[in-house]
Short mmCIF file of C-alpha atoms and ligand atoms in Angstrom, two decimals:
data_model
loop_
_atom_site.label_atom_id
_atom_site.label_comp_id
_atom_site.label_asym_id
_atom_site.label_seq_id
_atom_site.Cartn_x
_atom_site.Cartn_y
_atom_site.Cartn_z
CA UNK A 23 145.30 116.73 161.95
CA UNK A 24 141.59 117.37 161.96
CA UNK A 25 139.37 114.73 160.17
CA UNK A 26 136.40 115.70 158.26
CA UNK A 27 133.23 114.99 159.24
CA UNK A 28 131.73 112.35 156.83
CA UNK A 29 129.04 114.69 156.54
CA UNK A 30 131.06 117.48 154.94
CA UNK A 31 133.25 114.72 152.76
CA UNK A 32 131.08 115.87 150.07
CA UNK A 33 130.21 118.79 148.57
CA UNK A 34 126.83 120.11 148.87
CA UNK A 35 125.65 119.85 145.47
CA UNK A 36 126.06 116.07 145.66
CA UNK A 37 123.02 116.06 147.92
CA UNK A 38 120.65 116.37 145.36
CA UNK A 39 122.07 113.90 143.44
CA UNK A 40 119.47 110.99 142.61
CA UNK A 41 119.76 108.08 140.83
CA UNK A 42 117.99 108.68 137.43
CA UNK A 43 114.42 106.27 137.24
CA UNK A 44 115.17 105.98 133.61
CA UNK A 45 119.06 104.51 134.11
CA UNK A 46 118.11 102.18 136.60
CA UNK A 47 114.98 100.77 134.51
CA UNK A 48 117.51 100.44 131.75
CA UNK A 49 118.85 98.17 133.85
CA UNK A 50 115.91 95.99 134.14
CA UNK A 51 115.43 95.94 130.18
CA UNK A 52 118.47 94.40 129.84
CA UNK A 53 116.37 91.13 130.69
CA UNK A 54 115.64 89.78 127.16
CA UNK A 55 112.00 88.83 127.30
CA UNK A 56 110.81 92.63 128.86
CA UNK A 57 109.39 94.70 126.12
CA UNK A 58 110.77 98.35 127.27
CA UNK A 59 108.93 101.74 125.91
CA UNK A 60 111.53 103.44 128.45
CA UNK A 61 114.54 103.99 127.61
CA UNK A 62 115.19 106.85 124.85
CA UNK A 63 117.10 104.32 122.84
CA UNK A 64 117.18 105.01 118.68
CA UNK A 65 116.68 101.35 116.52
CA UNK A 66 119.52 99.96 116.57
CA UNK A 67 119.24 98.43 113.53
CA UNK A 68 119.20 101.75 111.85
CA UNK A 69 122.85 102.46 112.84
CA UNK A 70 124.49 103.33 109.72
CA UNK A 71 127.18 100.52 111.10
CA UNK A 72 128.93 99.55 107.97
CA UNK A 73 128.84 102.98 106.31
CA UNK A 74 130.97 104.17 109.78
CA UNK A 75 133.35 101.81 109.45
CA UNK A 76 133.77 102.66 105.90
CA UNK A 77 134.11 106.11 107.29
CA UNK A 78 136.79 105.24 109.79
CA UNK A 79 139.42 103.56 107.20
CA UNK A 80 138.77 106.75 104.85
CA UNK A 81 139.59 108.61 108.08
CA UNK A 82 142.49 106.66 109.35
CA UNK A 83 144.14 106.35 105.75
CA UNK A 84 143.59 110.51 104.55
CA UNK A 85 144.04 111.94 108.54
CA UNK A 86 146.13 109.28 110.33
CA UNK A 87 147.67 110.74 113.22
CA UNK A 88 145.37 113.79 113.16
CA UNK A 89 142.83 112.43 114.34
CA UNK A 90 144.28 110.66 117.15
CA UNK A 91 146.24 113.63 118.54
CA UNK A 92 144.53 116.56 120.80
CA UNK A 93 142.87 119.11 119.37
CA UNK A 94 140.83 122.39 119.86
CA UNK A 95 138.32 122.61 122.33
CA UNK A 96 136.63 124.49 120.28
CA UNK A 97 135.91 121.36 117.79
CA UNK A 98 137.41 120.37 114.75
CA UNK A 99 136.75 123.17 111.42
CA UNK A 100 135.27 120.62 109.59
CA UNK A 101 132.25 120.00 111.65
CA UNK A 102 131.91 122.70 112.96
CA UNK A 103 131.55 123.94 109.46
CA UNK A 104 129.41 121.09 108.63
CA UNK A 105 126.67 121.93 111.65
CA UNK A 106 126.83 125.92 110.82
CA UNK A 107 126.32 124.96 106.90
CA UNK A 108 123.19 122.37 107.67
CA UNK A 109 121.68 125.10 110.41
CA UNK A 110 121.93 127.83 107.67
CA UNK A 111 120.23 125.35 104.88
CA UNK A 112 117.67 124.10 107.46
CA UNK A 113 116.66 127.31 108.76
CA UNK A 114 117.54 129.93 105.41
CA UNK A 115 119.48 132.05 108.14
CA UNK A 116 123.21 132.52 108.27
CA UNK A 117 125.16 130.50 111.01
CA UNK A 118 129.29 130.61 111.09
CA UNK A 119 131.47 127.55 111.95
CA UNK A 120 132.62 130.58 114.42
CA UNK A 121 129.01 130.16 116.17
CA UNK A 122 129.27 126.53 116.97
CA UNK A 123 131.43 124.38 119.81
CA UNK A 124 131.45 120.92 119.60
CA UNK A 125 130.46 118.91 122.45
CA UNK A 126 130.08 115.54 123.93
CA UNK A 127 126.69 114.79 123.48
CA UNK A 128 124.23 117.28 124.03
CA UNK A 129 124.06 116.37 127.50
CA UNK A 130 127.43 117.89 128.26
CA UNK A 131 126.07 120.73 126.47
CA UNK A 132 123.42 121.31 128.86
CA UNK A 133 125.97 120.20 131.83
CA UNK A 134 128.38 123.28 130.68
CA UNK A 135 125.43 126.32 129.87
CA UNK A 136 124.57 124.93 134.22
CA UNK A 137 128.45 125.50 134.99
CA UNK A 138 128.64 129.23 132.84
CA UNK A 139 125.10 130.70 134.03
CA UNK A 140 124.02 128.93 137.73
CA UNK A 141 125.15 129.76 140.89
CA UNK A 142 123.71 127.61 144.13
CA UNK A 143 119.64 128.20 144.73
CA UNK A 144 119.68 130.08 141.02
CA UNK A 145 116.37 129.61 139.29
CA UNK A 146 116.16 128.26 135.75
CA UNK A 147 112.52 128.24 133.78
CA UNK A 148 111.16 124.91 132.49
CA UNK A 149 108.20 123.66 130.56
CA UNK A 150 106.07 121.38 132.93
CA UNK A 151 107.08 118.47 132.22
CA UNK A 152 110.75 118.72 130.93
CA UNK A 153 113.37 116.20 129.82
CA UNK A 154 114.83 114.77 133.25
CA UNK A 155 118.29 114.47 132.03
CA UNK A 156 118.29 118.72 132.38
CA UNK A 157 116.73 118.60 135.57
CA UNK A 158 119.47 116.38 136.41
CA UNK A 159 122.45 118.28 135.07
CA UNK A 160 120.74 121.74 136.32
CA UNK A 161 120.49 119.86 139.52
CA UNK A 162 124.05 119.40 140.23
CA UNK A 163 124.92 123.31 140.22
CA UNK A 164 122.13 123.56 142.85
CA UNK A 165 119.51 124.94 140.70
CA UNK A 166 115.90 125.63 141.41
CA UNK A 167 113.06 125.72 139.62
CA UNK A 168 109.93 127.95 138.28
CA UNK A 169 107.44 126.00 135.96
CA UNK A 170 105.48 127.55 133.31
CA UNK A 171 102.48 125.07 132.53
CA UNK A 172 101.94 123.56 128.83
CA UNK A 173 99.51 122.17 126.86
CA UNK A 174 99.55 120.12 123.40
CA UNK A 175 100.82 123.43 121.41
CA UNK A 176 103.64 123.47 124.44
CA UNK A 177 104.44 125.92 126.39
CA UNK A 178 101.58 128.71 127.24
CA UNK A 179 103.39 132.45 127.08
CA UNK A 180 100.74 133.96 129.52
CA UNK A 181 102.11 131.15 132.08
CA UNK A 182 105.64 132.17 131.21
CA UNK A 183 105.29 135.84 131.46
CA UNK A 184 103.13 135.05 135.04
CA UNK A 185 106.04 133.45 135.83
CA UNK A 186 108.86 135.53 134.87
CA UNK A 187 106.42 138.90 136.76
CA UNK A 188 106.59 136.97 139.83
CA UNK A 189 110.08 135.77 139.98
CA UNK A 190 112.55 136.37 142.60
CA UNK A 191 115.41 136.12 142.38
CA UNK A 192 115.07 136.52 138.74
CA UNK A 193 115.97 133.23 136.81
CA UNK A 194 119.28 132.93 134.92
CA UNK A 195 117.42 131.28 131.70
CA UNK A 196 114.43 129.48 129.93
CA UNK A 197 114.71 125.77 129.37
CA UNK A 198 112.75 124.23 126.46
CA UNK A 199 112.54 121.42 123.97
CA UNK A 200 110.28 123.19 121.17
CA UNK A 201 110.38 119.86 119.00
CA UNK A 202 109.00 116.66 119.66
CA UNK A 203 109.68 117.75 123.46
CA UNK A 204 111.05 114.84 125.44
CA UNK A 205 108.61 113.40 127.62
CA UNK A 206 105.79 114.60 125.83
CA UNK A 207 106.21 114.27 122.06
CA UNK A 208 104.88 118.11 121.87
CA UNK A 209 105.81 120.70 119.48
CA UNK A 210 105.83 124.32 120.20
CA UNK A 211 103.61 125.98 117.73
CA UNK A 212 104.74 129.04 115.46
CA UNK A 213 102.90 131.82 116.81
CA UNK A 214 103.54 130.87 120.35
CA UNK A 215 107.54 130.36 119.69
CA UNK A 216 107.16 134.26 118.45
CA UNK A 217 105.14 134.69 121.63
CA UNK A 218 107.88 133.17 123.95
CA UNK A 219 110.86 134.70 122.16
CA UNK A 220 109.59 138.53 122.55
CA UNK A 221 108.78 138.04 126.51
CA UNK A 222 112.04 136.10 126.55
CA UNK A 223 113.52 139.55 124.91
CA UNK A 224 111.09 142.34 127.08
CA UNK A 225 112.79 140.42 130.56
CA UNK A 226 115.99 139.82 128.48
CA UNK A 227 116.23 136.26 129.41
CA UNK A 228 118.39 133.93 127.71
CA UNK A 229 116.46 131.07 126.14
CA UNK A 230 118.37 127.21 125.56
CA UNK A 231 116.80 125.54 123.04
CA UNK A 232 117.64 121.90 123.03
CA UNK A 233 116.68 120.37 119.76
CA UNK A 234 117.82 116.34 119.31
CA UNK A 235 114.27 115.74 117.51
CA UNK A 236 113.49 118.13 115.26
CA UNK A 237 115.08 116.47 112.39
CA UNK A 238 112.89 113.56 113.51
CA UNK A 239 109.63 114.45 111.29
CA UNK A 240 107.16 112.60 109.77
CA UNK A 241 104.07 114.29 109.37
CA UNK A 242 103.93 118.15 108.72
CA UNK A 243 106.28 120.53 108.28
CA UNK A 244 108.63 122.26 109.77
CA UNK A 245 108.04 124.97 112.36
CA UNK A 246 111.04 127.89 112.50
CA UNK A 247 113.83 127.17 115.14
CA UNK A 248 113.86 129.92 117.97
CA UNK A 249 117.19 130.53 117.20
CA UNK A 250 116.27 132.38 113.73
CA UNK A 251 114.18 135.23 115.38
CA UNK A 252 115.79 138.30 115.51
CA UNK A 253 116.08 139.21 118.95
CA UNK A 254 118.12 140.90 121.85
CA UNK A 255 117.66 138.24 124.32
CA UNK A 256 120.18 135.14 122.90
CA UNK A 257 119.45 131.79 121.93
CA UNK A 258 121.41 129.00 123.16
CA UNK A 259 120.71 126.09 120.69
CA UNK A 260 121.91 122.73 121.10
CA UNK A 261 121.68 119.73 118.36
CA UNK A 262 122.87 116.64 118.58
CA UNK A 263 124.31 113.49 115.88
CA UNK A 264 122.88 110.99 118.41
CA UNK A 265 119.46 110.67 117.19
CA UNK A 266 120.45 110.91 113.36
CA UNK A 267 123.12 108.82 113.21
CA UNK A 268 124.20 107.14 116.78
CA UNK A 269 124.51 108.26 120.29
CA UNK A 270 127.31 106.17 120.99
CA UNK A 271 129.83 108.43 119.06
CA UNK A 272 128.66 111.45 121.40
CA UNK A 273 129.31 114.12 118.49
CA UNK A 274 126.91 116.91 119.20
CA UNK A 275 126.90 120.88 119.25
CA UNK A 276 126.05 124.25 120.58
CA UNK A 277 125.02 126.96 118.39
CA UNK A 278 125.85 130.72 120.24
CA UNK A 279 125.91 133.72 118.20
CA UNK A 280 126.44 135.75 121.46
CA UNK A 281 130.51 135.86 121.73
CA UNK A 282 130.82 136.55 125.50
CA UNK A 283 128.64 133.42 126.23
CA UNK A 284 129.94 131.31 123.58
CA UNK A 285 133.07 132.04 124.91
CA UNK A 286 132.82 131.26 128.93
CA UNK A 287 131.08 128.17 127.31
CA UNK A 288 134.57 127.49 125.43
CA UNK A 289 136.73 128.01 129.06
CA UNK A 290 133.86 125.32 131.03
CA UNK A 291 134.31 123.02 128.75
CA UNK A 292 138.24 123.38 128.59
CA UNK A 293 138.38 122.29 132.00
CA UNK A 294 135.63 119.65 131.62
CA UNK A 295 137.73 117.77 128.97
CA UNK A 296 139.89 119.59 126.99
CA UNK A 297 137.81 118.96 124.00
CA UNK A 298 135.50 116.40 122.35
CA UNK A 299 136.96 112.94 120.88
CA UNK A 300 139.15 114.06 117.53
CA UNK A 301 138.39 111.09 116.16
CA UNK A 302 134.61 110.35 116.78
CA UNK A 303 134.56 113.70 115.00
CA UNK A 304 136.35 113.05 112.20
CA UNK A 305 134.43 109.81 111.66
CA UNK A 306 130.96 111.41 112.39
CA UNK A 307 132.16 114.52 109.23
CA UNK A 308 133.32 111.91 107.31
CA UNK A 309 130.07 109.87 107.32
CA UNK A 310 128.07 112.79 107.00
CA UNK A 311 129.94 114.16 104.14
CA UNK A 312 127.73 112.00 101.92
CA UNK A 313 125.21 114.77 101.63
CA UNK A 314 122.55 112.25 99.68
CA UNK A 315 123.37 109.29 101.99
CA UNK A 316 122.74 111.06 104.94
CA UNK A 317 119.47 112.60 104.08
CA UNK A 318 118.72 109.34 102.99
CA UNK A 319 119.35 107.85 106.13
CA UNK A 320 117.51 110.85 108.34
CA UNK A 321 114.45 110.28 105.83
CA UNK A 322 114.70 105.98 106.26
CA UNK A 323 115.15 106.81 110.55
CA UNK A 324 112.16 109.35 110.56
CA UNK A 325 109.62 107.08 108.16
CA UNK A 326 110.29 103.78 110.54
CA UNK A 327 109.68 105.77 113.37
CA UNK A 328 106.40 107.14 112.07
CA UNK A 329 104.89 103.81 111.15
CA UNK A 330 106.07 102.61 115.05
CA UNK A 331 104.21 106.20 116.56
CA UNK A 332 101.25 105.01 114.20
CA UNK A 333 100.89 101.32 115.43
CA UNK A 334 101.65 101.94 118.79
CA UNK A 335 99.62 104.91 119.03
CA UNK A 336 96.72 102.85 116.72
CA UNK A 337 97.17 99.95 119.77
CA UNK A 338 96.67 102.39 122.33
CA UNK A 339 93.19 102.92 120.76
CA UNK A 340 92.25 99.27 121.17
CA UNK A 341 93.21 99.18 124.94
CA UNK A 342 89.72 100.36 125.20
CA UNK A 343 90.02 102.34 128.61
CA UNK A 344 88.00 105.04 129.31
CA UNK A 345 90.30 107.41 130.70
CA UNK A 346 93.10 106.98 128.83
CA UNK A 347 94.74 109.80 126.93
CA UNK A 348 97.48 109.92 124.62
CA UNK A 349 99.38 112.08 122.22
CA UNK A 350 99.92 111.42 118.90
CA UNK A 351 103.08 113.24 117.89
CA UNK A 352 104.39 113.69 114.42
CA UNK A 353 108.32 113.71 115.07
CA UNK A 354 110.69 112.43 117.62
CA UNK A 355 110.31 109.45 119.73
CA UNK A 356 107.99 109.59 122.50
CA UNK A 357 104.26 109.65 122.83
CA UNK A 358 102.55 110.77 126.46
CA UNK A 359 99.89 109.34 127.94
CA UNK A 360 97.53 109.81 130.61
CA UNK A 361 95.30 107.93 132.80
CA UNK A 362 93.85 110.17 135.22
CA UNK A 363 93.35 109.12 138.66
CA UNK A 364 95.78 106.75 138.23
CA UNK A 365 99.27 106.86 139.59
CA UNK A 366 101.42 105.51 136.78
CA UNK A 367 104.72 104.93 139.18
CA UNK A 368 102.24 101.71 140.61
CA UNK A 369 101.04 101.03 137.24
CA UNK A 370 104.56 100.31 136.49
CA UNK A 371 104.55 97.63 138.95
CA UNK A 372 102.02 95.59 137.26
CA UNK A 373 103.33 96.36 133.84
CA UNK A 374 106.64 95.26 135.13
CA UNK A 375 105.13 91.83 136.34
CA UNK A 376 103.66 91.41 132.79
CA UNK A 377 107.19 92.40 131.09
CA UNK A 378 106.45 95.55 129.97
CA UNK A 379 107.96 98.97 131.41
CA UNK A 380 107.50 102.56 130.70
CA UNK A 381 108.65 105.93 132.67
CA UNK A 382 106.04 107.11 134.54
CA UNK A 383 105.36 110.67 134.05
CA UNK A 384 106.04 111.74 137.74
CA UNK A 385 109.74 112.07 137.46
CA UNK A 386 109.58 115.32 134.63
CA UNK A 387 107.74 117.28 136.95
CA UNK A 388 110.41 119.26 138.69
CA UNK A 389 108.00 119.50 141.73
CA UNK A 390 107.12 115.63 141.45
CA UNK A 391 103.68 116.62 141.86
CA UNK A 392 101.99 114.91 139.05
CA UNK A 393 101.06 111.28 139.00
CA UNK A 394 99.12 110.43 136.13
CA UNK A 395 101.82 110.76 133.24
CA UNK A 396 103.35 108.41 131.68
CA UNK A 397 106.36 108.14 129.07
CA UNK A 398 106.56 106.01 125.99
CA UNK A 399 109.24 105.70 123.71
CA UNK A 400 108.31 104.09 119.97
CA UNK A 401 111.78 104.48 118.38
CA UNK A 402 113.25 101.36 119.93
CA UNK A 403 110.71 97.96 119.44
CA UNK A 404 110.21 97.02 115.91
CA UNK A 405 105.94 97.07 115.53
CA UNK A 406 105.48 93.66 116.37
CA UNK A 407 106.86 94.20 119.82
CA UNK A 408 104.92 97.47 119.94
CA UNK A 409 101.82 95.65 119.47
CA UNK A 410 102.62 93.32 121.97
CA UNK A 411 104.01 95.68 124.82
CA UNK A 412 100.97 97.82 124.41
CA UNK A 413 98.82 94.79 124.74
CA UNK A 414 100.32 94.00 127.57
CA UNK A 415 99.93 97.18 129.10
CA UNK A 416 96.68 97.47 128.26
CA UNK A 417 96.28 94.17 130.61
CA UNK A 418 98.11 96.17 133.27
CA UNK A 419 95.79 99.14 133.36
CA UNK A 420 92.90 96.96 133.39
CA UNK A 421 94.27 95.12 136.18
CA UNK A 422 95.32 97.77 138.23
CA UNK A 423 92.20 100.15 137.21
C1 LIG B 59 115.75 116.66 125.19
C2 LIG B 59 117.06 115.95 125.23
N1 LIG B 59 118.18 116.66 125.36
C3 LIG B 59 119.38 116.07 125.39
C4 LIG B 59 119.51 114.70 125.29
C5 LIG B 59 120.88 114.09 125.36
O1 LIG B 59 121.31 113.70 124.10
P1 LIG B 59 122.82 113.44 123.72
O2 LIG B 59 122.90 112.02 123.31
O3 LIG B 59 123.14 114.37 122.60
O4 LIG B 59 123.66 113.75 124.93
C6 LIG B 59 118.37 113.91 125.15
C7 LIG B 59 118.50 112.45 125.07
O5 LIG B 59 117.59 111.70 125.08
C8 LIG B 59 117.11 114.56 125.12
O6 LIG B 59 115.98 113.87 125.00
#
């Protein structure tokens, strides 16, 4: 019998398998004195904890078995009625429970639209930056990429069509986060997401619109999903329960109006895991089923983390360096900043050294071409730490500048 090479043991796409910079720093956070702005982590001490385990007994004692045994892969009819109800009241278009597949996390989401659309050396569109964990799950079906650049209204359509003129081979679909985009904290405005969706239809691209933030407001209003434009070229949208109500019971959902897709998406996933946990999504319905509760609770998460963007972003202003930029977004989690000339990947070795860590900006560029970047989440800290960390940072740069 022939042995395999250890080469070959593996399958290709393993190869471009990397450790993700933002699990391993995770790792380092877990050290209780290191003030972390890097992880994507909600406040913890916003999980509706009590209300959930009320929500489990109510579960357990009216479902019982159900909700322990197998189900559909498709996702249980209550929540998926729930998500198609709250799209059509968020939005004022009609969804169907019919449109929407539950998944585990939104990251399996994006894992399973890779599997359907990408074969090896396929080309997928991103904004430059994008959110890593894509690049990573895009990654493991061999994709490559085509960048369209952005600026603080997001993603510029004349890039995209430059792009999408030049391509070859043509790419299987556009990648975006149009809300509170994750690393930036940048929103896609109106006229440019009416912009992006009629090039997306003249080249008949599909677009995946990966929305955990939008619900995440607290300044402005509302700008209209992607998914609501009429159009020919469909609109993959993904949403997710773990940023308004916990990421640890991995409920989350794709909205497809396009059968064919939504189906394909149905069979991936059927072979991924069957379905999602019955009972996480029984729990997660159950807790949400308190319509005035739950707004209350997306209203407390979205206030906190306004006055956390406000100090941190108001400490960033006292760090006093020259060249440092930031954002100041009004949703979400993250704020971006800049410091140009500097490369932020060292910068995070002093900030380290004075206990406080970030993700430098280098590893959302696709191309890793971009040094000066840097990542910082304000969901996480309470202020006082924010205050602190950025002070601390601000040491850093000044140290290192
Ligand atoms: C843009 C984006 N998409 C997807 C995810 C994954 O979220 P989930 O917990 O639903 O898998 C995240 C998590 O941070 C994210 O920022």
């Amino acid at each position: 019998m022939k042995a395999i090479s250890r080469a070959a043991r593996f399958a290709q796409r393993t190869e471009r398998l990397r450790a993700s910079t933002i699990r391993e720093m995770l790792k380092v956070t877990q050290q209780g004195d290191v003030i972390s702005f890097g992880g994507g982590l909600p406040a913890p001490e916003l999980f509706p904890t009590m209300a959930i385990a009320d929500a489990t007994r109510r579960v357990m004692e009216s479902r019982g078995p159900a909700a322990l045994q197998y189900s559909v892969t498709e996702g249980i009819p209550e929540m998926r009625g729930w998500v198609a109800q709250r799209m059509t009241r968020r939005t004022g278009r009609p969804f169907e429970a019919g449109d929407v597949t539950i998944v585990n996390g939104s990251q399996q989401g994006l894992d399973l639209i890779a599997k359907v659309f990408l074969d090896p050396g396929d080309h997928v569109v991103l904004e430059n930056p994008s959110y890593l964990g894509a690049i990573q799950a895009f990654d493991a079906y061999q994709a490559r990429y085509l960048t369209a650049d952005t600026d603080d209204d997001g993603i510029i359509p004349e890039s995209l069509e430059r792009v999408l003129e030049r391509a070859d081979p043509f790419p299987k679909f556009l990648y975006l986060v149009p809300n509170f985009q994750n690393p930036t904290g940048r929103t896609l405005s109106a006229p440019r997401r009416e912009r992006v969706v009629r090039i997306c239809e003249h080249f008949e691209l599909p677009i995946v619109e990966d929305d955990p933030y939008g619900e995440l407001r607290f300044e402005g209003s509302d700008v209209p999903s992607l998914v609501t434009y009429q159009s020919t070229a469909p609109v993959l949208y993904s949403g997710t329960g773990s940023k308004i109500m916990a990421p640890g019971m991995r409920v989350a959902w794709l909205v497809i109006r396009n059968e064919e897709i939504r189906e394909k998406i149905v069979l991936a996933k059927q072979g991924a895991d069957l379905h999602s946990g019955t009972f996480a999504q029984y729990v997660f319905h159950e807790y949400v089923s308190d319509e005035r509760a739950f707004e209350e609770h997306v209203r407390k998460i979205a206030q906190t983390y306004g006055r956390r963007r406000h100090v941190m972003s108001a400490a960033l202003a006292n760090v006093g360096h020259r060249g440092l930029e930031f954002s100041r977004p009004s949703g979400g989690m993250f704020l971006w900043a800049r410091i140009p000339g500097v490369d932020t990947s060292e910068l995070l070795r002093h900030a380290a050294e004075r206990k406080v860590v970030f993700v430098p900006g280098v590893s959302f560029y696709p191309a890793r071409d971009v040094h000066d970047g840097m990542r910082l989440n304000f969901s996480n800290a309470p202020e006082e730490k924010i205050k602190a960390g950025i002070e601390r940072l601000g040491h850093a740069i000044a140290s290192s500048a």
